[in-house]
Short mmCIF file of C-alpha atoms in Angstrom, two decimals:
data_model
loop_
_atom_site.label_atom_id
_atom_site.label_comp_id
_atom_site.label_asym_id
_atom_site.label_seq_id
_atom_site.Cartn_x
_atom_site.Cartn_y
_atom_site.Cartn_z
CA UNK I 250 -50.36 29.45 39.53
CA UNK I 251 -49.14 30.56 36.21
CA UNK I 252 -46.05 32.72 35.30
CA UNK I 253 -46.68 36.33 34.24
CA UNK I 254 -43.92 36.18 31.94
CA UNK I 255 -44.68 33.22 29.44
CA UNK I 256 -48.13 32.29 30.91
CA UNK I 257 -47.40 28.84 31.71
CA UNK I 258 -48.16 27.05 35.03
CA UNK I 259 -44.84 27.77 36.85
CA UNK I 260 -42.11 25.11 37.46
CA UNK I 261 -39.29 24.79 39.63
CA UNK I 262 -36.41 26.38 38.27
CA UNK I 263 -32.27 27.41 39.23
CA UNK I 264 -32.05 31.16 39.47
CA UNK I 265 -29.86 31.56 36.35
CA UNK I 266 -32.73 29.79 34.32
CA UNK I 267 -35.79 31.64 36.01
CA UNK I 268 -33.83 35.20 35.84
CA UNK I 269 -33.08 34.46 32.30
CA UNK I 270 -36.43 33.90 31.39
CA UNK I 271 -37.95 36.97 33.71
CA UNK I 272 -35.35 40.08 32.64
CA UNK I 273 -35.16 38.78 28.97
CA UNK I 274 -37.64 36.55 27.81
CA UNK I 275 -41.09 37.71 26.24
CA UNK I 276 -42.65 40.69 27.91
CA UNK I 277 -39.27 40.42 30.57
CA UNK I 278 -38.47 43.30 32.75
CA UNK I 279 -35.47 44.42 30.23
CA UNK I 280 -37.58 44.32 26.71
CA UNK I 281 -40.11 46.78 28.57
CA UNK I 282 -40.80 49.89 26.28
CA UNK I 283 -39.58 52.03 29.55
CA UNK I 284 -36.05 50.78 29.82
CA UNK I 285 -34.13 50.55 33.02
CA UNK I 286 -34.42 54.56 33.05
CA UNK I 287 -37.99 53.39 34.10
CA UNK I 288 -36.79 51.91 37.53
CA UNK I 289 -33.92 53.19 38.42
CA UNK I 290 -31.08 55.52 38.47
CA UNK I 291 -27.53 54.56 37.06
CA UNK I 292 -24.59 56.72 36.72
CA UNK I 293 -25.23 57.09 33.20
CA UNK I 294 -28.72 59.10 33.80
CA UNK I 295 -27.31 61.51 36.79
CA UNK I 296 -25.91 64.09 33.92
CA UNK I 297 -23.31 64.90 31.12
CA UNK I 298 -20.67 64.40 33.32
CA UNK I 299 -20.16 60.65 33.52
CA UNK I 300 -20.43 60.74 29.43
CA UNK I 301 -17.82 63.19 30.34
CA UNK I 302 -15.44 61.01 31.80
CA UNK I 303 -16.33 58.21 29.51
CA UNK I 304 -15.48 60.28 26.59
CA UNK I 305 -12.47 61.33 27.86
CA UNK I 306 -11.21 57.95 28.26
CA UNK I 307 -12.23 57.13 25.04
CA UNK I 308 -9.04 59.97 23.63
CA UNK I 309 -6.64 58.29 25.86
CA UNK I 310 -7.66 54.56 24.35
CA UNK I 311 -7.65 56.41 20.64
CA UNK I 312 -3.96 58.32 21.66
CA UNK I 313 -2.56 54.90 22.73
CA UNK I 314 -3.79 53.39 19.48
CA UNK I 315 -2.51 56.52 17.28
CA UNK I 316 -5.31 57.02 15.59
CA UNK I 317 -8.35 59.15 15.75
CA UNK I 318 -10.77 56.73 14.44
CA UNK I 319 -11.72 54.75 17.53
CA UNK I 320 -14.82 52.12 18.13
CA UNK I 321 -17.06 52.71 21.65
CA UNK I 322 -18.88 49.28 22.33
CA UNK I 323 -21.46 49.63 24.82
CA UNK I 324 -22.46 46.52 26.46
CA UNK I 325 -25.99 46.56 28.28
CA UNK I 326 -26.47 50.03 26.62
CA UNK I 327 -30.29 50.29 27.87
CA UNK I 328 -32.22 52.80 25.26
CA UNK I 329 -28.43 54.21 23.69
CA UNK I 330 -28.13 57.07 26.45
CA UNK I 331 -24.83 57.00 27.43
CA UNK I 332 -23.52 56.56 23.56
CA UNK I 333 -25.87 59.36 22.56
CA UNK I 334 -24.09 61.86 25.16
CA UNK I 335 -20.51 60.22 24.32
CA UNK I 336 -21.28 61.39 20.65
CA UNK I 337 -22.41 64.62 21.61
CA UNK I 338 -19.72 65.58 24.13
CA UNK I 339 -17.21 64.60 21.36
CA UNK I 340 -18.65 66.81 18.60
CA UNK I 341 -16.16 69.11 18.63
CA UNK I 342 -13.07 66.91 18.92
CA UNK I 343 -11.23 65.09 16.65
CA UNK I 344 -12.06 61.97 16.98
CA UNK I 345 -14.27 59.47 14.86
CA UNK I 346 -16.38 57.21 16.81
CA UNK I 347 -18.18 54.29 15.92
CA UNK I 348 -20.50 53.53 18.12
CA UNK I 349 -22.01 50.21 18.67
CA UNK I 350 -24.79 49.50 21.37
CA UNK I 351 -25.03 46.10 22.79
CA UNK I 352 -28.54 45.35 24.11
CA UNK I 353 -31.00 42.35 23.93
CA UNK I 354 -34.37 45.28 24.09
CA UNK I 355 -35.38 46.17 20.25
CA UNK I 356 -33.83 49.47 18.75
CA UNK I 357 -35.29 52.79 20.70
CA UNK I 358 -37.07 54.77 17.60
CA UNK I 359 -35.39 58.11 17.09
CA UNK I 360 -32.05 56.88 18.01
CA UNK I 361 -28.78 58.35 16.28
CA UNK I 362 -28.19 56.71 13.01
CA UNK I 363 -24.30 56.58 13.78
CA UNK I 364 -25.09 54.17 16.43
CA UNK I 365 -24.78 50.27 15.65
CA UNK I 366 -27.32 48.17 17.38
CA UNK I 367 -27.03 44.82 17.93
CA UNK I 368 -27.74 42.15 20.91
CA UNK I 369 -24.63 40.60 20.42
CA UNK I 370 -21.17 40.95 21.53
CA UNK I 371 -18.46 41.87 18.37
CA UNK I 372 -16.65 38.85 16.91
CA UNK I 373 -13.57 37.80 18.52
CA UNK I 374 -10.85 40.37 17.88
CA UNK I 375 -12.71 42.33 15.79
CA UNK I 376 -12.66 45.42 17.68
CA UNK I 377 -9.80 48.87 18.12
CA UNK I 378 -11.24 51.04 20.62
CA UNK I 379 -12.88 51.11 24.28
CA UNK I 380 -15.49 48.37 25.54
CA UNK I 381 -17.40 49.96 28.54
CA UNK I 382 -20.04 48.45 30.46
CA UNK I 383 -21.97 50.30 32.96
CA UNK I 384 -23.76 47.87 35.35
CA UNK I 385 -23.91 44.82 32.84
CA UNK I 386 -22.55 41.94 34.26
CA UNK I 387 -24.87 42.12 37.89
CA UNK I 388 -27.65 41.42 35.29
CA UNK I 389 -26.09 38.29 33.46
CA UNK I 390 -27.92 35.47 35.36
CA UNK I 391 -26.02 33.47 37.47
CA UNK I 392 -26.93 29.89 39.81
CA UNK I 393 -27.49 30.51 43.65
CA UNK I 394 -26.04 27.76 46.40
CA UNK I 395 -26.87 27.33 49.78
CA UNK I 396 -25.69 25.22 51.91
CA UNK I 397 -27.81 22.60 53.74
CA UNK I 398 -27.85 20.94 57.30
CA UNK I 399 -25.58 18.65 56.38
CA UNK I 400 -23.12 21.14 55.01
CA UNK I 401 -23.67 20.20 51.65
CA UNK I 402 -23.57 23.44 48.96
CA UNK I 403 -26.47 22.77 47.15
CA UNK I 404 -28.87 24.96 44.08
CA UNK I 405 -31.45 26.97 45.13
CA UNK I 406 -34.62 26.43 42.77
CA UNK I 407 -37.53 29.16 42.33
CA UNK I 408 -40.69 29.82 41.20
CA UNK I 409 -42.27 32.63 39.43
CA UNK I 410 -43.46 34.03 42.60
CA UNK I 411 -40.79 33.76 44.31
CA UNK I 412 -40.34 30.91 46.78
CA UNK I 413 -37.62 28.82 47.16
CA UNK I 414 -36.39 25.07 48.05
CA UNK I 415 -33.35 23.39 47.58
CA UNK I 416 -32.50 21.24 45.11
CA UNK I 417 -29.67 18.80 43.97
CA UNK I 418 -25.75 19.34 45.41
CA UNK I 419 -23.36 22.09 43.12
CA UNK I 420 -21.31 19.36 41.02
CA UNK I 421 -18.75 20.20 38.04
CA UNK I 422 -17.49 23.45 36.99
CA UNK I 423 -19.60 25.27 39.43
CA UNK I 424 -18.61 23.14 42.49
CA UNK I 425 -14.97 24.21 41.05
CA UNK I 426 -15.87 27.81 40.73
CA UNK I 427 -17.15 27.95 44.22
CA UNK I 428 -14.28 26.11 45.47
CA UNK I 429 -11.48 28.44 44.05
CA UNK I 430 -13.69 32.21 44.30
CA UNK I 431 -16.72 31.63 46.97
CA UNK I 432 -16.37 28.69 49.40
CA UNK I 433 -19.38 28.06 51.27
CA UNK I 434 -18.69 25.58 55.25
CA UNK I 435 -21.72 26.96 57.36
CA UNK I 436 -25.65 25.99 56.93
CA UNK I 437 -27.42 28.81 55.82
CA UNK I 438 -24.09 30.48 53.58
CA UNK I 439 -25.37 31.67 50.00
CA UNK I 440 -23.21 32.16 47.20
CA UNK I 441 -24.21 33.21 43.29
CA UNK I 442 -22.26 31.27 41.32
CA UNK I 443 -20.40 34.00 38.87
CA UNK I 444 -19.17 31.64 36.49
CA UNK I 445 -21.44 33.17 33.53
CA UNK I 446 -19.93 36.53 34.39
CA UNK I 447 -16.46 35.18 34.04
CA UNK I 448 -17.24 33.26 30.46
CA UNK I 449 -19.28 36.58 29.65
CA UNK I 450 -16.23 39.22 30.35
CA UNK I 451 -13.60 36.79 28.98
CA UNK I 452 -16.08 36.93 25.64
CA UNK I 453 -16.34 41.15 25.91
CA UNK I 454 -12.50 41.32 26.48
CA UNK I 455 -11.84 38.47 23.85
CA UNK I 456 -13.75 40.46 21.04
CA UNK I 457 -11.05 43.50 21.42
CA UNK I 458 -8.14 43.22 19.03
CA UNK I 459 -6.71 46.51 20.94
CA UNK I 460 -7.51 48.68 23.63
CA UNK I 461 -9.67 48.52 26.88
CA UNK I 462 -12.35 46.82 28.50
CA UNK I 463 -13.83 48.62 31.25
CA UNK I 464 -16.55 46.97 33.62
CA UNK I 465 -18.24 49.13 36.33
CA UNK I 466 -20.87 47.65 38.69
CA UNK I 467 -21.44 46.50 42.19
CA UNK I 468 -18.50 43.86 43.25
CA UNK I 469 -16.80 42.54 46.08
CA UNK I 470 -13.76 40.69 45.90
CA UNK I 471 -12.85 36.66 47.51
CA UNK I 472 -11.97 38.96 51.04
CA UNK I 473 -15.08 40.25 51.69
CA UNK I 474 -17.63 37.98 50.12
CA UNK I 475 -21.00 38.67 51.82
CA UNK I 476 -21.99 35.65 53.35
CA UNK I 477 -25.72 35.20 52.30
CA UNK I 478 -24.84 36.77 48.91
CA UNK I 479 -26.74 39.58 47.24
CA UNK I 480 -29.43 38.50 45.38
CA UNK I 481 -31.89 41.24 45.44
CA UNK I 482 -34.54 42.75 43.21
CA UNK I 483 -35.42 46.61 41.99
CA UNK I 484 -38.39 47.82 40.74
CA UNK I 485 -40.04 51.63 40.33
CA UNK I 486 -36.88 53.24 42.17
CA UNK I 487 -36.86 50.92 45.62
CA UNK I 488 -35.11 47.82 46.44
CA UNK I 489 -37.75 45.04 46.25
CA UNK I 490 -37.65 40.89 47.17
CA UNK I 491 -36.29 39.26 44.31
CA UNK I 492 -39.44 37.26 41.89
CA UNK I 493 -38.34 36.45 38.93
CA UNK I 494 -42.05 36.96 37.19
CA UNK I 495 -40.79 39.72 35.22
CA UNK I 496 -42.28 42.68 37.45
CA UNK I 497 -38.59 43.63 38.57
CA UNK I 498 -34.91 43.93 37.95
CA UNK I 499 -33.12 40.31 39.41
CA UNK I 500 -29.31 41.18 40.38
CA UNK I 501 -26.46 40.38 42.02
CA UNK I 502 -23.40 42.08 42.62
CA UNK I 503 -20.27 40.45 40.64
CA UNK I 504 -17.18 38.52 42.19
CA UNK I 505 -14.80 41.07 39.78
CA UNK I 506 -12.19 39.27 41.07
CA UNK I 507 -13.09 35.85 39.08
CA UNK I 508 -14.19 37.82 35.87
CA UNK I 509 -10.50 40.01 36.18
CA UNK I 510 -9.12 36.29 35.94
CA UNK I 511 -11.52 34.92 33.23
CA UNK I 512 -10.41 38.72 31.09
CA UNK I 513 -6.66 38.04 31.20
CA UNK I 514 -7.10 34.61 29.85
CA UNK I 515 -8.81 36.22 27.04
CA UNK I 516 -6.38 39.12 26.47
CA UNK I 517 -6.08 41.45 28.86
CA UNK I 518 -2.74 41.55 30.33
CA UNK I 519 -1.52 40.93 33.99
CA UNK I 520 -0.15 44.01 35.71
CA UNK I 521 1.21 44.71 38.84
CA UNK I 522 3.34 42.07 40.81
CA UNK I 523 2.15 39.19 38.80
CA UNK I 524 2.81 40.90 35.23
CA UNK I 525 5.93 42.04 36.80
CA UNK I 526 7.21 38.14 37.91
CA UNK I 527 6.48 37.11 34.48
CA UNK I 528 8.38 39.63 32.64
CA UNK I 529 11.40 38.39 34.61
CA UNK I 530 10.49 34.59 33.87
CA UNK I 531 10.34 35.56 30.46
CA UNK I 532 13.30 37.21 30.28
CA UNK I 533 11.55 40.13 28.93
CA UNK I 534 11.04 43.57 30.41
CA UNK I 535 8.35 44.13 32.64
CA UNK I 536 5.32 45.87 32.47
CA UNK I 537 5.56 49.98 33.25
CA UNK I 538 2.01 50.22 35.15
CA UNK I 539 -0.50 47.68 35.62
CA UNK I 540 -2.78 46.72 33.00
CA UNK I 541 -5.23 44.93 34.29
CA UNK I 542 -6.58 47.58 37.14
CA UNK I 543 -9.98 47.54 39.95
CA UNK I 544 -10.63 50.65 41.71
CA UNK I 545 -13.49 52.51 43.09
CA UNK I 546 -15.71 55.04 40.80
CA UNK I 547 -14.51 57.64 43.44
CA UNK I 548 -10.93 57.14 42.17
CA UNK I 549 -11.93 56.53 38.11
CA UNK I 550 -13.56 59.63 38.01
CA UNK I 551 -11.20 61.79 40.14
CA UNK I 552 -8.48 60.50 37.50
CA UNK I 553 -10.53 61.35 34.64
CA UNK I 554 -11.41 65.09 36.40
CA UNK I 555 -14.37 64.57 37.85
CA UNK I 556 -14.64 66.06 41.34
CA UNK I 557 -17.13 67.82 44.00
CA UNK I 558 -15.38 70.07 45.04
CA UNK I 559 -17.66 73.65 44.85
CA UNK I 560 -17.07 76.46 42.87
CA UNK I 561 -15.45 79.51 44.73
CA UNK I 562 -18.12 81.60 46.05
CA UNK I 563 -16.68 84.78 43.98
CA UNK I 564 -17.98 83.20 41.06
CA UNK I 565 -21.56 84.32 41.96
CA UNK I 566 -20.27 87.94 41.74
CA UNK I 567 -18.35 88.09 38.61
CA UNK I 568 -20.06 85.22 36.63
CA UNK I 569 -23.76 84.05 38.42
CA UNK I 570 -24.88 81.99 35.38
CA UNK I 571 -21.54 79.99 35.06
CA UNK I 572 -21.18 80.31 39.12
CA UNK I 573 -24.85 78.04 38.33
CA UNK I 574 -23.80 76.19 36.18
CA UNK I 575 -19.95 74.99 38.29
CA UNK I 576 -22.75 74.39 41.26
CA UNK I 577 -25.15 72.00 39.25
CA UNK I 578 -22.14 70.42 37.71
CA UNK I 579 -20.30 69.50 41.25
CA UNK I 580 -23.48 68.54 43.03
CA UNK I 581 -23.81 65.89 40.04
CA UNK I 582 -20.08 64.80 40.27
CA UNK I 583 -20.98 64.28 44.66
CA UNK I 584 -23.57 61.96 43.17
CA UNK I 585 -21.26 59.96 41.07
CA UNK I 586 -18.54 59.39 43.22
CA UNK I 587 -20.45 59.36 46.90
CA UNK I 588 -19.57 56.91 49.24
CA UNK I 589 -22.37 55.01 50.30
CA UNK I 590 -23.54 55.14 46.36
CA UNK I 591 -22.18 54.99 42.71
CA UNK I 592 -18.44 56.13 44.28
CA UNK I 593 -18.31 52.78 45.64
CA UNK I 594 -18.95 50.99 42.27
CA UNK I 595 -15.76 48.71 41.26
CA UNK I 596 -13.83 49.56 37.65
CA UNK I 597 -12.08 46.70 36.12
CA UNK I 598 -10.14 47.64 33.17
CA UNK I 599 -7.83 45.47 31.30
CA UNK I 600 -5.53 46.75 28.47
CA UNK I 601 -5.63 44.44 25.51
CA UNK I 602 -2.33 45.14 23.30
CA UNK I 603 -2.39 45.02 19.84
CA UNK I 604 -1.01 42.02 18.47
CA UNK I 605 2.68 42.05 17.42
CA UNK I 606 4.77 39.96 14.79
#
C-alpha cells in the first residue's frame, strides 16, 4: 500500500506524527489550493458579523493599551478571510492595524498588501495588540492512548489508510500530562494527549508583550472529558472516519483547560479566586476581574453585541430594505451563537500586562 501523501509504502505511525504529515506535509489536506473554506464552514465564513465582533474587541485591546496603533495576529488564518473583513470593518475607525496572518499554506494571490504572512508564530514578546485564533489548536497534532486489557494506557499507531494497533505504554511527559488533565483506568478509554496544544498556546501567549490571546475552538474541560476522545475527520462538508492520507481534515477537540494552564505560565495572568489568593499572598492588591477567562461563543458574542434576536416587524413598513438587511444579519448571528453549533465553541482569553519597572 503506499501513502497518498508522500508516496511511500506506508508505516506504522503515532497519530501526532501521521496527522502531521497528512494536514501539512506535501500535497496535505491544509496546503490544498481550496483552503479549509473548501470543506467546511467556520464561524469566520458565516458573514461580517463575527469580523464584527472580532474587530470590536480589537478597540477594547487598543483602548486598554492607549494607543490606536494595535497589531491583529491571526493564528491558523486559512486564505486571510477573517483579517481581510477585520480590515474592512475597521476602515472607518481610528485605529491602525497591522495585520499578520499565521498559516503554514503559501500566500493566497490577491491578498491585501497590509497583511503580513508568515507560518510562524511572532518572536517572544514581540507583539502589542490581540492574538485570535479561530479553530487552531484542534488542528495541532496531538498522540492518542488507549488503554489495553491489562489497563495499561498505551499509543495508538496508524497507517495511511487508517487502521490502527497499539503500540508501546505512554511514558514521560505524556504519561504526566495524562495523569494530571486526562486519566485513563478502563480498557477501551481513549485520550489525545494535548500536550502540543499546551506548549503551542504557551508559545502564542508568550509572543505578546501586551494585550490578549484569544483561542476559540471545540473544548471540554478535566469534568467532562469524553471517554473515547474525539478524534474525528471532515472532509467536503460531512464528518468523515479519521485517515490521515491527506484526503481530510484530522481533529480533535482541545483540553482548554491544560492549554489555560500552559498560557499563564507564559504570561497571561490568573484571575478569579486563584489571582485573587495570590494578590493577598503577595501582599499586593488583587486583581479587579479575571484575566484569564473560558466561556461559550454564545456568551463572547452576546458581550461583544452580537445577538438573534429579530428585527421588529414595523421595520418592514417604514424601512423594507434595512428591515432585510436586520433579518439577514440576526439569522447569521442564530448561526454563530446556536446551541448545538458554533455557540457552544469555548473562548479562552488571557490578558497579558505590559511589563512594568
Amino acid at each position: 500500500m503506499t501513502d497518498d501523501v508522500t508516496g511511500e509504502t506506508c508505516q506504522w505511525q503515532g497519530w501526532r506524527e501521521a496527522t502531521e504529515r497528512a494536514l501539512y506535509g506535501p500535497g496535505g489536506f491544509y496546503r490544498r489550493p481550496e483552503g479549509p473554506a473548501g470543506h467546511f464552514r467556520t464561524s469566520v465564513h458565516a458573514g461580517p458579523l463575527f469580523a464584527g465582533a472580532v474587530a470590536g474587541l480589537l478597540g477594547e485591546v487598543a483602548q486598554e493599551l492607549g494607543t490606536a496603533e494595535v497589531a491583529l495576529v491571526d493564528v491558523g488564518a486559512g486564505r486571510g478571510e477573517l483579517l481581510t473583513a477585520v480590515l474592512a470593518a475597521t476602515a472607518r475607525t481610528d485605529l491602525v492595524v497591522r495585520a499578520y496572518a499565521v498559516e503554514r499554506a503559501a500566500r493566497p494571490a490577491g491578498l491585501d498588501p497590509r497583511i503580513t504572512w508568515t507560518d510562524r508564530l511572532p518572536e517572544p514578546a514581540s507583539v502589542r495588540g490581540l492574538l485570535f485564533a479561530n479553530e487552531w489548536l484542534d488542528n495541532v497534532p496531538v498522540d492518542v492512548a488507549e488503554v489495553d486489557a491489562a489497563g495499561v494506557a498505551r499509543y495508538v499507531e496508524v497507517r495511511a489508510d487508517g487502521t490502527e494497533r497499539l503500540g508501546t505504554p505512554v511514558a514521560g511527559p505524556d504519561a504526566e500530562w495524562l495523569a494530571r488533565w486526562w486519566p485513563l483506568r478502563e480498557p477501551g478509554a481513549r485520550a489525545e494527549i494535548g500536550r502540543p496544544r499546551d506548549e503551542a498556546w504557551a508559545a502564542a501567549v508568550g509572543s505578546l508583550a501586551a494585550g490578549r490571546a484569544v483561542a476559540v475552538d471545540y473544548a471540554h474541560v478535566r469534568d467532562s472529558r469524553p471517554p473515547f476522545g474525539t478524534l474525528t475527520g471532515f472532509r467536503a462538508g460531512r464528518e468523515v472516519p479519521p485517515v490521515p492520507d491527506g484526503s481530510c481534515d484530522v481533529t480533535a477537540h482541545v483540553a482548554v483547560d491544560a492549554c489555560a494552564e500552559a498560557g499563564r505560565e507564559a504570561g497571561g495572568e490568573a484571575g478569579g479566586e486563584a489571582g485573587r489568593e495570590a494578590g493577598a499572598e503577595s501582599g499586593g492588591e488583587a486583581a479587579a476581574e479575571p484575566v484569564t477567562q473560558l466561556v461559550t461563543q454564545r456568551e463572547a458574542l452576546h458581550r461583544l453585541g452580537v445577538s438573534g434576536g429579530r428585527p421588529p416587524l414595523s421595520l418592514a413598513s417604514t424601512d423594507p430594505a434595512g428591515y432585510v438587511r436586520a433579518l439577514a444579519s440576526a439569522g447569521e448571528a442564530a448561526e454563530l451563537t446556536a446551541r448545538g453549533g458554533l455557540g457552544d465553541f469555548h473562548w479562552l482569553t488571557q490578558k497579558v500586562p505590559p511589563a512594568t519597572g
